[in-house]
PDB file of C-alpha atoms in Angstrom:
ATOM      1  CA  UNK A   1     108.392  13.978 -41.037  1.00 47.00           C
ATOM      2  CA  UNK A   2     107.907  11.437 -43.762  1.00 58.00           C
ATOM      3  CA  UNK A   3     106.587  13.024 -46.896  1.00 83.00           C
ATOM      4  CA  UNK A   4     104.750  11.857 -50.007  1.00 93.00           C
ATOM      5  CA  UNK A   5     106.583   9.964 -52.656  1.00 94.00           C
ATOM      6  CA  UNK A   6     106.308  10.107 -56.452  1.00 95.00           C
ATOM      7  CA  UNK A   7     106.850   7.472 -59.199  1.00 95.00           C
ATOM      8  CA  UNK A   8     106.560   8.103 -62.885  1.00 96.00           C
ATOM      9  CA  UNK A   9     103.959   5.829 -64.499  1.00 96.00           C
ATOM     10  CA  UNK A  10     104.120   7.437 -68.166  1.00 97.00           C
ATOM     11  CA  UNK A  11     105.697   9.946 -70.342  1.00 97.00           C
ATOM     12  CA  UNK A  12     104.297  12.071 -73.232  1.00 98.00           C
ATOM     13  CA  UNK A  13     106.259  14.198 -75.483  1.00 97.00           C
ATOM     14  CA  UNK A  14     107.133  18.096 -74.369  1.00 96.00           C
ATOM     15  CA  UNK A  15     104.094  20.345 -74.940  1.00 95.00           C
ATOM     16  CA  UNK A  16     101.691  17.651 -74.330  1.00 97.00           C
ATOM     17  CA  UNK A  17      98.860  19.294 -71.974  1.00 97.00           C
ATOM     18  CA  UNK A  18      97.511  16.341 -70.108  1.00 98.00           C
ATOM     19  CA  UNK A  19      94.333  17.930 -69.029  1.00 98.00           C
ATOM     20  CA  UNK A  20      92.201  15.319 -67.084  1.00 98.00           C
ATOM     21  CA  UNK A  21      92.175  11.549 -65.853  1.00 98.00           C
ATOM     22  CA  UNK A  22      89.849   8.784 -64.818  1.00 98.00           C
ATOM     23  CA  UNK A  23      91.287   5.890 -62.940  1.00 98.00           C
ATOM     24  CA  UNK A  24      89.420   2.506 -63.953  1.00 97.00           C
ATOM     25  CA  UNK A  25      88.931  -0.357 -61.487  1.00 96.00           C
ATOM     26  CA  UNK A  26      92.015  -2.086 -62.552  1.00 95.00           C
ATOM     27  CA  UNK A  27      94.046   1.023 -62.075  1.00 96.00           C
ATOM     28  CA  UNK A  28      94.550   1.585 -65.773  1.00 96.00           C
ATOM     29  CA  UNK A  29      93.960   5.118 -66.488  1.00 97.00           C
ATOM     30  CA  UNK A  30      92.155   7.095 -69.307  1.00 98.00           C
ATOM     31  CA  UNK A  31      93.785  10.529 -69.754  1.00 98.00           C
ATOM     32  CA  UNK A  32      92.787  13.737 -72.001  1.00 98.00           C
ATOM     33  CA  UNK A  33      95.386  15.692 -74.066  1.00 98.00           C
ATOM     34  CA  UNK A  34      93.851  18.919 -74.340  1.00 97.00           C
ATOM     35  CA  UNK A  35      96.122  20.532 -77.020  1.00 96.00           C
ATOM     36  CA  UNK A  36      96.565  17.396 -79.002  1.00 98.00           C
ATOM     37  CA  UNK A  37      92.718  16.575 -78.685  1.00 98.00           C
ATOM     38  CA  UNK A  38      93.421  12.957 -77.864  1.00 98.00           C
ATOM     39  CA  UNK A  39      92.131  10.428 -75.529  1.00 98.00           C
ATOM     40  CA  UNK A  40      94.863   7.782 -74.014  1.00 98.00           C
ATOM     41  CA  UNK A  41      94.948   4.728 -72.152  1.00 97.00           C
ATOM     42  CA  UNK A  42      97.754   4.223 -69.657  1.00 97.00           C
ATOM     43  CA  UNK A  43      98.066   0.416 -68.850  1.00 95.00           C
ATOM     44  CA  UNK A  44      98.035  -0.518 -64.953  1.00 93.00           C
ATOM     45  CA  UNK A  45     101.874  -0.711 -63.717  1.00 81.00           C
ATOM     46  CA  UNK A  46     102.914  -2.141 -60.504  1.00 70.00           C
ATOM     47  CA  UNK A  47     106.534  -1.419 -61.110  1.00 66.00           C
ATOM     48  CA  UNK A  48     107.807   1.807 -59.552  1.00 69.00           C
ATOM     49  CA  UNK A  49     109.623   4.314 -61.918  1.00 70.00           C
ATOM     50  CA  UNK A  50     109.361   1.941 -64.924  1.00 84.00           C
ATOM     51  CA  UNK A  51     107.246   3.688 -67.269  1.00 92.00           C
ATOM     52  CA  UNK A  52     104.507   2.032 -69.472  1.00 95.00           C
ATOM     53  CA  UNK A  53     103.718   2.913 -72.868  1.00 96.00           C
ATOM     54  CA  UNK A  54     100.427   5.076 -73.409  1.00 97.00           C
ATOM     55  CA  UNK A  55      97.776   3.650 -75.915  1.00 96.00           C
ATOM     56  CA  UNK A  56      96.059   6.147 -78.037  1.00 97.00           C
ATOM     57  CA  UNK A  57      92.224   5.472 -77.930  1.00 97.00           C
ATOM     58  CA  UNK A  58      90.795   8.348 -80.060  1.00 97.00           C
ATOM     59  CA  UNK A  59      91.618  11.519 -81.798  1.00 98.00           C
ATOM     60  CA  UNK A  60      88.803  14.349 -81.783  1.00 98.00           C
ATOM     61  CA  UNK A  61      88.370  17.388 -83.843  1.00 98.00           C
ATOM     62  CA  UNK A  62      88.347  19.673 -80.865  1.00 98.00           C
ATOM     63  CA  UNK A  63      90.093  20.440 -77.660  1.00 98.00           C
ATOM     64  CA  UNK A  64      89.633  17.754 -75.156  1.00 98.00           C
ATOM     65  CA  UNK A  65      89.057  18.666 -71.436  1.00 98.00           C
ATOM     66  CA  UNK A  66      87.162  16.379 -68.824  1.00 98.00           C
ATOM     67  CA  UNK A  67      86.770  12.463 -68.835  1.00 98.00           C
ATOM     68  CA  UNK A  68      84.267  10.945 -66.503  1.00 98.00           C
ATOM     69  CA  UNK A  69      83.340   7.309 -65.824  1.00 98.00           C
ATOM     70  CA  UNK A  70      79.864   7.150 -65.787  1.00 97.00           C
ATOM     71  CA  UNK A  71      79.184   3.528 -65.600  1.00 96.00           C
ATOM     72  CA  UNK A  72      81.796   0.731 -65.470  1.00 97.00           C
ATOM     73  CA  UNK A  73      84.174   1.084 -68.468  1.00 97.00           C
ATOM     74  CA  UNK A  74      81.964   3.612 -70.045  1.00 97.00           C
ATOM     75  CA  UNK A  75      83.299   7.177 -70.132  1.00 98.00           C
ATOM     76  CA  UNK A  76      81.903  10.769 -71.217  1.00 98.00           C
ATOM     77  CA  UNK A  77      84.478  13.096 -72.616  1.00 98.00           C
ATOM     78  CA  UNK A  78      83.994  16.883 -72.748  1.00 98.00           C
ATOM     79  CA  UNK A  79      85.089  18.747 -76.218  1.00 98.00           C
ATOM     80  CA  UNK A  80      85.163  22.497 -76.158  1.00 98.00           C
ATOM     81  CA  UNK A  81      86.940  24.848 -78.499  1.00 97.00           C
ATOM     82  CA  UNK A  82      87.044  27.411 -75.758  1.00 94.00           C
ATOM     83  CA  UNK A  83      89.424  29.758 -77.200  1.00 93.00           C
ATOM     84  CA  UNK A  84      88.012  30.224 -80.684  1.00 95.00           C
ATOM     85  CA  UNK A  85      84.420  29.215 -81.684  1.00 97.00           C
ATOM     86  CA  UNK A  86      83.255  27.777 -78.244  1.00 97.00           C
ATOM     87  CA  UNK A  87      81.494  24.825 -80.050  1.00 98.00           C
ATOM     88  CA  UNK A  88      81.165  22.276 -77.381  1.00 98.00           C
ATOM     89  CA  UNK A  89      80.187  18.437 -77.352  1.00 98.00           C
ATOM     90  CA  UNK A  90      80.012  15.533 -75.141  1.00 98.00           C
ATOM     91  CA  UNK A  91      81.453  12.356 -76.527  1.00 98.00           C
ATOM     92  CA  UNK A  92      80.502   8.705 -75.068  1.00 98.00           C
ATOM     93  CA  UNK A  93      83.257   6.297 -74.924  1.00 98.00           C
ATOM     94  CA  UNK A  94      82.592   2.616 -74.377  1.00 97.00           C
ATOM     95  CA  UNK A  95      85.519   0.410 -73.316  1.00 96.00           C
ATOM     96  CA  UNK A  96      83.507  -2.489 -72.194  1.00 96.00           C
ATOM     97  CA  UNK A  97      84.676  -5.831 -73.634  1.00 91.00           C
ATOM     98  CA  UNK A  98      87.312  -4.196 -75.955  1.00 88.00           C
ATOM     99  CA  UNK A  99      90.004  -6.435 -76.886  1.00 84.00           C
ATOM    100  CA  UNK A 100      93.891  -5.151 -76.814  1.00 74.00           C
ATOM    101  CA  UNK A 101      94.469  -2.842 -79.733  1.00 76.00           C
ATOM    102  CA  UNK A 102      90.566  -2.493 -80.722  1.00 88.00           C
ATOM    103  CA  UNK A 103      89.175   0.779 -81.130  1.00 92.00           C
ATOM    104  CA  UNK A 104      86.731   1.847 -78.673  1.00 96.00           C
ATOM    105  CA  UNK A 105      82.911   2.900 -79.631  1.00 95.00           C
ATOM    106  CA  UNK A 106      82.854   6.529 -79.722  1.00 97.00           C
ATOM    107  CA  UNK A 107      79.763   8.833 -80.413  1.00 97.00           C
ATOM    108  CA  UNK A 108      78.790  12.270 -79.778  1.00 98.00           C
ATOM    109  CA  UNK A 109      75.663  12.259 -77.479  1.00 98.00           C
ATOM    110  CA  UNK A 110      75.338  16.138 -76.894  1.00 98.00           C
ATOM    111  CA  UNK A 111      75.897  19.348 -78.955  1.00 98.00           C
ATOM    112  CA  UNK A 112      75.631  22.253 -76.323  1.00 98.00           C
ATOM    113  CA  UNK A 113      73.675  25.437 -76.978  1.00 98.00           C
ATOM    114  CA  UNK A 114      74.974  28.868 -77.720  1.00 98.00           C
ATOM    115  CA  UNK A 115      75.339  29.748 -74.018  1.00 98.00           C
ATOM    116  CA  UNK A 116      78.492  27.563 -73.822  1.00 98.00           C
ATOM    117  CA  UNK A 117      81.799  29.150 -73.531  1.00 98.00           C
ATOM    118  CA  UNK A 118      84.580  26.594 -72.496  1.00 98.00           C
ATOM    119  CA  UNK A 119      83.924  23.234 -70.684  1.00 98.00           C
ATOM    120  CA  UNK A 120      86.684  22.213 -68.004  1.00 98.00           C
ATOM    121  CA  UNK A 121      86.178  20.055 -65.314  1.00 98.00           C
ATOM    122  CA  UNK A 122      83.354  17.418 -64.557  1.00 98.00           C
ATOM    123  CA  UNK A 123      82.101  14.951 -62.227  1.00 98.00           C
ATOM    124  CA  UNK A 124      78.946  12.649 -61.630  1.00 98.00           C
ATOM    125  CA  UNK A 125      76.482  13.505 -58.840  1.00 98.00           C
ATOM    126  CA  UNK A 126      74.065  10.829 -59.306  1.00 97.00           C
ATOM    127  CA  UNK A 127      73.606   7.805 -61.763  1.00 96.00           C
ATOM    128  CA  UNK A 128      73.354   9.324 -65.136  1.00 97.00           C
ATOM    129  CA  UNK A 129      73.684  13.160 -63.760  1.00 98.00           C
ATOM    130  CA  UNK A 130      77.065  15.052 -64.580  1.00 98.00           C
ATOM    131  CA  UNK A 131      78.201  18.497 -63.742  1.00 98.00           C
ATOM    132  CA  UNK A 132      80.482  20.189 -66.007  1.00 98.00           C
ATOM    133  CA  UNK A 133      82.424  23.506 -65.387  1.00 98.00           C
ATOM    134  CA  UNK A 134      81.935  26.235 -67.938  1.00 98.00           C
ATOM    135  CA  UNK A 135      85.214  28.304 -67.104  1.00 97.00           C
ATOM    136  CA  UNK A 136      84.691  31.082 -69.346  1.00 97.00           C
ATOM    137  CA  UNK A 137      80.800  31.303 -69.059  1.00 97.00           C
ATOM    138  CA  UNK A 138      81.241  31.361 -65.174  1.00 98.00           C
ATOM    139  CA  UNK A 139      78.513  28.685 -64.607  1.00 98.00           C
ATOM    140  CA  UNK A 140      77.885  24.862 -64.059  1.00 98.00           C
ATOM    141  CA  UNK A 141      76.118  22.678 -66.513  1.00 98.00           C
ATOM    142  CA  UNK A 142      73.756  19.721 -65.358  1.00 98.00           C
ATOM    143  CA  UNK A 143      73.864  16.910 -68.027  1.00 98.00           C
ATOM    144  CA  UNK A 144      71.341  14.248 -67.958  1.00 98.00           C
ATOM    145  CA  UNK A 145      72.442  11.134 -69.847  1.00 98.00           C
ATOM    146  CA  UNK A 146      70.282   8.744 -71.764  1.00 95.00           C
ATOM    147  CA  UNK A 147      69.948   5.348 -69.949  1.00 89.00           C
ATOM    148  CA  UNK A 148      70.219   3.632 -73.351  1.00 88.00           C
ATOM    149  CA  UNK A 149      73.462   5.740 -74.343  1.00 86.00           C
ATOM    150  CA  UNK A 150      71.464   7.745 -76.724  1.00 89.00           C
ATOM    151  CA  UNK A 151      71.132  11.684 -76.890  1.00 96.00           C
ATOM    152  CA  UNK A 152      71.856  13.568 -73.489  1.00 97.00           C
ATOM    153  CA  UNK A 153      70.296  16.762 -72.324  1.00 98.00           C
ATOM    154  CA  UNK A 154      72.008  19.925 -70.680  1.00 98.00           C
ATOM    155  CA  UNK A 155      70.906  23.195 -68.877  1.00 98.00           C
ATOM    156  CA  UNK A 156      72.627  25.496 -66.609  1.00 98.00           C
ATOM    157  CA  UNK A 157      72.657  24.286 -63.028  1.00 98.00           C
ATOM    158  CA  UNK A 158      74.285  27.145 -61.138  1.00 98.00           C
ATOM    159  CA  UNK A 159      75.792  30.616 -61.982  1.00 98.00           C
ATOM    160  CA  UNK A 160      77.726  32.607 -59.374  1.00 98.00           C
ATOM    161  CA  UNK A 161      80.208  35.403 -59.393  1.00 97.00           C
ATOM    162  CA  UNK A 162      82.973  33.323 -57.815  1.00 98.00           C
ATOM    163  CA  UNK A 163      82.738  31.023 -61.060  1.00 98.00           C
ATOM    164  CA  UNK A 164      83.437  33.914 -63.475  1.00 97.00           C
ATOM    165  CA  UNK A 165      87.042  34.230 -65.178  1.00 94.00           C
ATOM    166  CA  UNK A 166      89.117  37.473 -65.275  1.00 88.00           C
ATOM    167  CA  UNK A 167      88.619  38.996 -68.874  1.00 82.00           C
ATOM    168  CA  UNK A 168      91.055  41.736 -68.344  1.00 77.00           C
ATOM    169  CA  UNK A 169      93.906  39.508 -67.238  1.00 80.00           C
ATOM    170  CA  UNK A 170      97.147  39.635 -69.386  1.00 79.00           C
ATOM    171  CA  UNK A 171      97.996  36.340 -68.624  1.00 80.00           C
ATOM    172  CA  UNK A 172      98.127  33.657 -71.443  1.00 79.00           C
ATOM    173  CA  UNK A 173      96.447  31.587 -72.217  1.00 81.00           C
ATOM    174  CA  UNK A 174      93.167  33.284 -70.378  1.00 84.00           C
ATOM    175  CA  UNK A 175      92.889  31.848 -66.911  1.00 88.00           C
ATOM    176  CA  UNK A 176      89.635  30.016 -66.216  1.00 94.00           C
ATOM    177  CA  UNK A 177      87.242  30.815 -63.789  1.00 97.00           C
ATOM    178  CA  UNK A 178      85.573  27.745 -62.325  1.00 98.00           C
ATOM    179  CA  UNK A 179      87.773  24.774 -63.184  1.00 98.00           C
ATOM    180  CA  UNK A 180      87.827  21.546 -61.238  1.00 98.00           C
ATOM    181  CA  UNK A 181      84.564  20.278 -59.694  1.00 98.00           C
ATOM    182  CA  UNK A 182      84.116  17.021 -57.230  1.00 98.00           C
ATOM    183  CA  UNK A 183      80.986  15.956 -55.472  1.00 98.00           C
ATOM    184  CA  UNK A 184      81.186  14.969 -51.765  1.00 98.00           C
ATOM    185  CA  UNK A 185      78.579  12.218 -51.448  1.00 96.00           C
ATOM    186  CA  UNK A 186      78.546  11.972 -47.729  1.00 96.00           C
ATOM    187  CA  UNK A 187      78.083  15.674 -46.960  1.00 97.00           C
ATOM    188  CA  UNK A 188      76.330  16.457 -50.207  1.00 98.00           C
ATOM    189  CA  UNK A 189      78.380  19.414 -51.489  1.00 98.00           C
ATOM    190  CA  UNK A 190      79.848  20.251 -54.704  1.00 98.00           C
ATOM    191  CA  UNK A 191      83.365  21.604 -54.423  1.00 98.00           C
ATOM    192  CA  UNK A 192      85.013  23.728 -57.086  1.00 98.00           C
ATOM    193  CA  UNK A 193      88.037  25.633 -57.725  1.00 98.00           C
ATOM    194  CA  UNK A 194      88.169  29.147 -59.550  1.00 98.00           C
ATOM    195  CA  UNK A 195      91.673  29.625 -60.933  1.00 97.00           C
ATOM    196  CA  UNK A 196      91.450  33.145 -61.968  1.00 95.00           C
ATOM    197  CA  UNK A 197      89.807  34.319 -58.571  1.00 96.00           C
ATOM    198  CA  UNK A 198      92.175  31.973 -56.572  1.00 96.00           C
ATOM    199  CA  UNK A 199      89.177  30.323 -54.770  1.00 97.00           C
ATOM    200  CA  UNK A 200      88.416  26.922 -53.438  1.00 98.00           C
ATOM    201  CA  UNK A 201      84.684  26.805 -52.910  1.00 98.00           C
ATOM    202  CA  UNK A 202      81.535  24.550 -52.218  1.00 98.00           C
ATOM    203  CA  UNK A 203      77.886  24.641 -52.652  1.00 98.00           C
ATOM    204  CA  UNK A 204      75.223  22.350 -50.953  1.00 98.00           C
ATOM    205  CA  UNK A 205      73.388  19.769 -53.222  1.00 98.00           C
ATOM    206  CA  UNK A 206      69.833  18.494 -52.415  1.00 98.00           C
ATOM    207  CA  UNK A 207      70.418  14.677 -52.336  1.00 96.00           C
ATOM    208  CA  UNK A 208      66.909  13.870 -53.764  1.00 96.00           C
ATOM    209  CA  UNK A 209      66.704  16.604 -56.726  1.00 97.00           C
ATOM    210  CA  UNK A 210      70.568  17.180 -57.248  1.00 97.00           C
ATOM    211  CA  UNK A 211      69.689  20.794 -57.349  1.00 98.00           C
ATOM    212  CA  UNK A 212      71.717  23.310 -55.524  1.00 98.00           C
ATOM    213  CA  UNK A 213      70.537  23.562 -51.942  1.00 98.00           C
ATOM    214  CA  UNK A 214      72.100  27.061 -50.873  1.00 97.00           C
ATOM    215  CA  UNK A 215      74.514  29.713 -51.724  1.00 97.00           C
ATOM    216  CA  UNK A 216      78.308  28.780 -52.384  1.00 98.00           C
ATOM    217  CA  UNK A 217      80.592  29.325 -49.386  1.00 97.00           C
ATOM    218  CA  UNK A 218      84.420  30.053 -49.137  1.00 97.00           C
ATOM    219  CA  UNK A 219      86.452  27.133 -48.184  1.00 97.00           C
ATOM    220  CA  UNK A 220      89.984  28.171 -49.060  1.00 94.00           C
ATOM    221  CA  UNK A 221      92.134  29.836 -51.641  1.00 89.00           C
ATOM    222  CA  UNK A 222      95.143  31.893 -52.264  1.00 93.00           C
ATOM    223  CA  UNK A 223      96.735  29.673 -55.244  1.00 96.00           C
ATOM    224  CA  UNK A 224      95.831  29.075 -58.923  1.00 94.00           C
ATOM    225  CA  UNK A 225      94.048  25.882 -58.360  1.00 97.00           C
ATOM    226  CA  UNK A 226      93.037  23.632 -60.901  1.00 97.00           C
ATOM    227  CA  UNK A 227      91.813  20.080 -60.232  1.00 98.00           C
ATOM    228  CA  UNK A 228      91.454  18.082 -57.034  1.00 98.00           C
ATOM    229  CA  UNK A 229      90.561  15.173 -55.122  1.00 98.00           C
ATOM    230  CA  UNK A 230      88.648  14.930 -51.976  1.00 98.00           C
ATOM    231  CA  UNK A 231      89.477  12.668 -49.025  1.00 98.00           C
ATOM    232  CA  UNK A 232      86.421  12.575 -47.034  1.00 98.00           C
ATOM    233  CA  UNK A 233      87.574  10.237 -44.324  1.00 97.00           C
ATOM    234  CA  UNK A 234      90.320  12.821 -43.315  1.00 97.00           C
ATOM    235  CA  UNK A 235      88.288  15.859 -44.312  1.00 98.00           C
ATOM    236  CA  UNK A 236      90.890  17.363 -46.817  1.00 98.00           C
ATOM    237  CA  UNK A 237      91.175  17.894 -50.451  1.00 98.00           C
ATOM    238  CA  UNK A 238      94.506  17.531 -52.515  1.00 98.00           C
ATOM    239  CA  UNK A 239      94.613  20.420 -54.949  1.00 98.00           C
ATOM    240  CA  UNK A 240      96.713  20.780 -58.186  1.00 98.00           C
ATOM    241  CA  UNK A 241      97.991  24.237 -58.633  1.00 97.00           C
ATOM    242  CA  UNK A 242      98.908  24.060 -62.242  1.00 96.00           C
ATOM    243  CA  UNK A 243     100.919  27.210 -62.918  1.00 95.00           C
ATOM    244  CA  UNK A 244     102.481  26.947 -59.333  1.00 96.00           C
ATOM    245  CA  UNK A 245     103.799  23.475 -59.711  1.00 97.00           C
ATOM    246  CA  UNK A 246     102.669  22.082 -56.403  1.00 98.00           C
ATOM    247  CA  UNK A 247     100.114  19.796 -54.771  1.00 98.00           C
ATOM    248  CA  UNK A 248      98.346  21.510 -51.646  1.00 97.00           C
ATOM    249  CA  UNK A 249      96.225  20.046 -49.155  1.00 97.00           C
ATOM    250  CA  UNK A 250      93.148  22.055 -48.058  1.00 98.00           C
ATOM    251  CA  UNK A 251      90.982  21.562 -44.985  1.00 98.00           C
ATOM    252  CA  UNK A 252      87.282  20.846 -45.866  1.00 98.00           C
ATOM    253  CA  UNK A 253      85.892  22.526 -42.862  1.00 96.00           C
ATOM    254  CA  UNK A 254      89.013  24.818 -41.909  1.00 92.00           C
ATOM    255  CA  UNK A 255      88.820  28.628 -41.975  1.00 93.00           C
ATOM    256  CA  UNK A 256      88.826  30.405 -45.283  1.00 91.00           C
ATOM    257  CA  UNK A 257      92.090  31.825 -44.457  1.00 93.00           C
ATOM    258  CA  UNK A 258      93.546  28.646 -43.502  1.00 95.00           C
ATOM    259  CA  UNK A 259      97.620  28.645 -43.979  1.00 96.00           C
ATOM    260  CA  UNK A 260      98.947  27.073 -47.099  1.00 96.00           C
ATOM    261  CA  UNK A 261      99.896  23.364 -46.684  1.00 96.00           C
ATOM    262  CA  UNK A 262     102.134  22.178 -49.585  1.00 96.00           C
ATOM    263  CA  UNK A 263     102.679  18.488 -49.957  1.00 96.00           C
ATOM    264  CA  UNK A 264     104.566  18.352 -53.065  1.00 97.00           C
ATOM    265  CA  UNK A 265     106.444  21.041 -55.143  1.00 96.00           C
ATOM    266  CA  UNK A 266     108.444  22.966 -52.752  1.00 95.00           C
ATOM    267  CA  UNK A 267     111.161  23.127 -53.456  1.00 95.00           C
ATOM    268  CA  UNK A 268     110.476  22.766 -57.103  1.00 96.00           C
ATOM    269  CA  UNK A 269     110.256  19.127 -58.463  1.00 96.00           C
ATOM    270  CA  UNK A 270     110.769  19.082 -62.385  1.00 96.00           C
ATOM    271  CA  UNK A 271     108.576  15.804 -62.461  1.00 96.00           C
ATOM    272  CA  UNK A 272     105.559  18.041 -61.244  1.00 97.00           C
ATOM    273  CA  UNK A 273     105.835  20.865 -63.764  1.00 98.00           C
ATOM    274  CA  UNK A 274     102.115  21.894 -64.559  1.00 98.00           C
ATOM    275  CA  UNK A 275     100.044  19.548 -62.457  1.00 98.00           C
ATOM    276  CA  UNK A 276      96.629  19.620 -63.825  1.00 98.00           C
ATOM    277  CA  UNK A 277      94.629  16.908 -61.971  1.00 98.00           C
ATOM    278  CA  UNK A 278      94.697  14.109 -59.552  1.00 98.00           C
ATOM    279  CA  UNK A 279      92.504  11.159 -58.734  1.00 98.00           C
ATOM    280  CA  UNK A 280      92.689   8.297 -56.354  1.00 98.00           C
ATOM    281  CA  UNK A 281      93.768   4.945 -57.043  1.00 97.00           C
ATOM    282  CA  UNK A 282      91.027   2.070 -56.909  1.00 97.00           C
ATOM    283  CA  UNK A 283      93.040  -0.646 -55.259  1.00 95.00           C
ATOM    284  CA  UNK A 284      92.370  -1.999 -51.781  1.00 95.00           C
ATOM    285  CA  UNK A 285      93.382   0.673 -49.322  1.00 95.00           C
ATOM    286  CA  UNK A 286      94.229   3.215 -51.796  1.00 97.00           C
ATOM    287  CA  UNK A 287      91.548   5.824 -51.119  1.00 97.00           C
ATOM    288  CA  UNK A 288      93.113   8.535 -49.250  1.00 97.00           C
ATOM    289  CA  UNK A 289      96.692   7.202 -49.691  1.00 97.00           C
ATOM    290  CA  UNK A 290      97.699   6.508 -53.531  1.00 97.00           C
ATOM    291  CA  UNK A 291      96.754   8.906 -56.113  1.00 98.00           C
ATOM    292  CA  UNK A 292      97.505   9.389 -59.914  1.00 98.00           C
ATOM    293  CA  UNK A 293      98.610  13.014 -61.159  1.00 98.00           C
ATOM    294  CA  UNK A 294      98.931  14.347 -64.659  1.00 98.00           C
ATOM    295  CA  UNK A 295     101.039  17.213 -65.758  1.00 98.00           C
ATOM    296  CA  UNK A 296     101.532  19.473 -68.675  1.00 98.00           C
ATOM    297  CA  UNK A 297     105.417  19.612 -68.350  1.00 97.00           C
ATOM    298  CA  UNK A 298     105.560  23.267 -67.996  1.00 96.00           C
ATOM    299  CA  UNK A 299     103.581  23.813 -71.445  1.00 95.00           C
ATOM    300  CA  UNK A 300     101.407  26.419 -69.871  1.00 94.00           C
ATOM    301  CA  UNK A 301     103.945  28.115 -67.543  1.00 94.00           C
ATOM    302  CA  UNK A 302     107.574  27.337 -68.243  1.00 94.00           C
ATOM    303  CA  UNK A 303     109.943  26.746 -65.245  1.00 94.00           C
ATOM    304  CA  UNK A 304     112.617  29.206 -64.480  1.00 92.00           C
ATOM    305  CA  UNK A 305     114.913  27.861 -67.243  1.00 94.00           C
ATOM    306  CA  UNK A 306     112.115  28.315 -69.920  1.00 94.00           C
ATOM    307  CA  UNK A 307     112.251  24.891 -70.976  1.00 94.00           C
ATOM    308  CA  UNK A 308     109.212  22.506 -71.050  1.00 94.00           C
ATOM    309  CA  UNK A 309     109.680  18.915 -69.993  1.00 96.00           C
ATOM    310  CA  UNK A 310     108.136  15.736 -71.016  1.00 97.00           C
ATOM    311  CA  UNK A 311     104.372  15.647 -69.515  1.00 98.00           C
ATOM    312  CA  UNK A 312     103.923  12.853 -66.924  1.00 98.00           C
ATOM    313  CA  UNK A 313     101.596  10.397 -65.097  1.00 98.00           C
ATOM    314  CA  UNK A 314     102.705  10.109 -61.845  1.00 97.00           C
ATOM    315  CA  UNK A 315     101.788   7.884 -59.060  1.00 97.00           C
ATOM    316  CA  UNK A 316     101.779   9.361 -55.448  1.00 97.00           C
ATOM    317  CA  UNK A 317     101.935   7.690 -52.305  1.00 96.00           C
ATOM    318  CA  UNK A 318     101.121   9.346 -48.950  1.00 96.00           C
ATOM    319  CA  UNK A 319     102.557   8.117 -45.692  1.00 90.00           C
ATOM    320  CA  UNK A 320     100.439   5.661 -43.675  1.00 79.00           C
TER     321      UNK A 320
END
């Protein structure tokens, strides 16, 4: 059977923890580097396995997690010192009309209150409305953005036992509870992973109020899932397993004990060490077929030889 193919788009030095990405309309990519507190731009490339040179957009004072495009070429970036002070912020980055080499407009639009523990994945669920996972708090934040780009407002959207982390785990760094979040617009469900509990879950969303409309339900699990992308046409999710170095396919309406379906990473592929996030390409016909993945190169969980590799931005093509 024909398998998925991988091509290297860009590389970062060893021990760069690439955490999250957003693909722009021209297939250039905005990437967060968690441990280096940086935001990067990966220029669009049409040449397979000819890596492009990343462009540094901004360096923050805090660890960087989610990046979400909230309107064309405007992004909101989650900042969170989850392992220390728990101080957390939301940054607005405006790339509209940015000339080559020019710094983007960056401003802090939200300081989270004392309930925050550690921001992780994020996604839009309506114009001007974001959901952000709090992976050590065990809940989801709702953020309402200002229509004029000014200060935003946030409150807890949903807390559930399936979102909690494991405070007794000896694994280092501490493993998150709720991690990746994605909204399925057709069925009005928020899907999420819970890494420490090895769960893939969903909760219905009221399409009018955007509030939770029911209890979370178990979709699948069994892996240390991180982030993912949804293919609503095929009824599947493609899930990165980070410490387990694979990309798995999960049926959205399959049984909770559905068998594991590994798309990439078995046997171990050294290009796919520490896959942390994935997003569909935005070219014609790419939804459900072409995606971009990022890795940490084995920074979090080194491979059997104990040596981390260069972190990567990868282009995956699924068979037609």
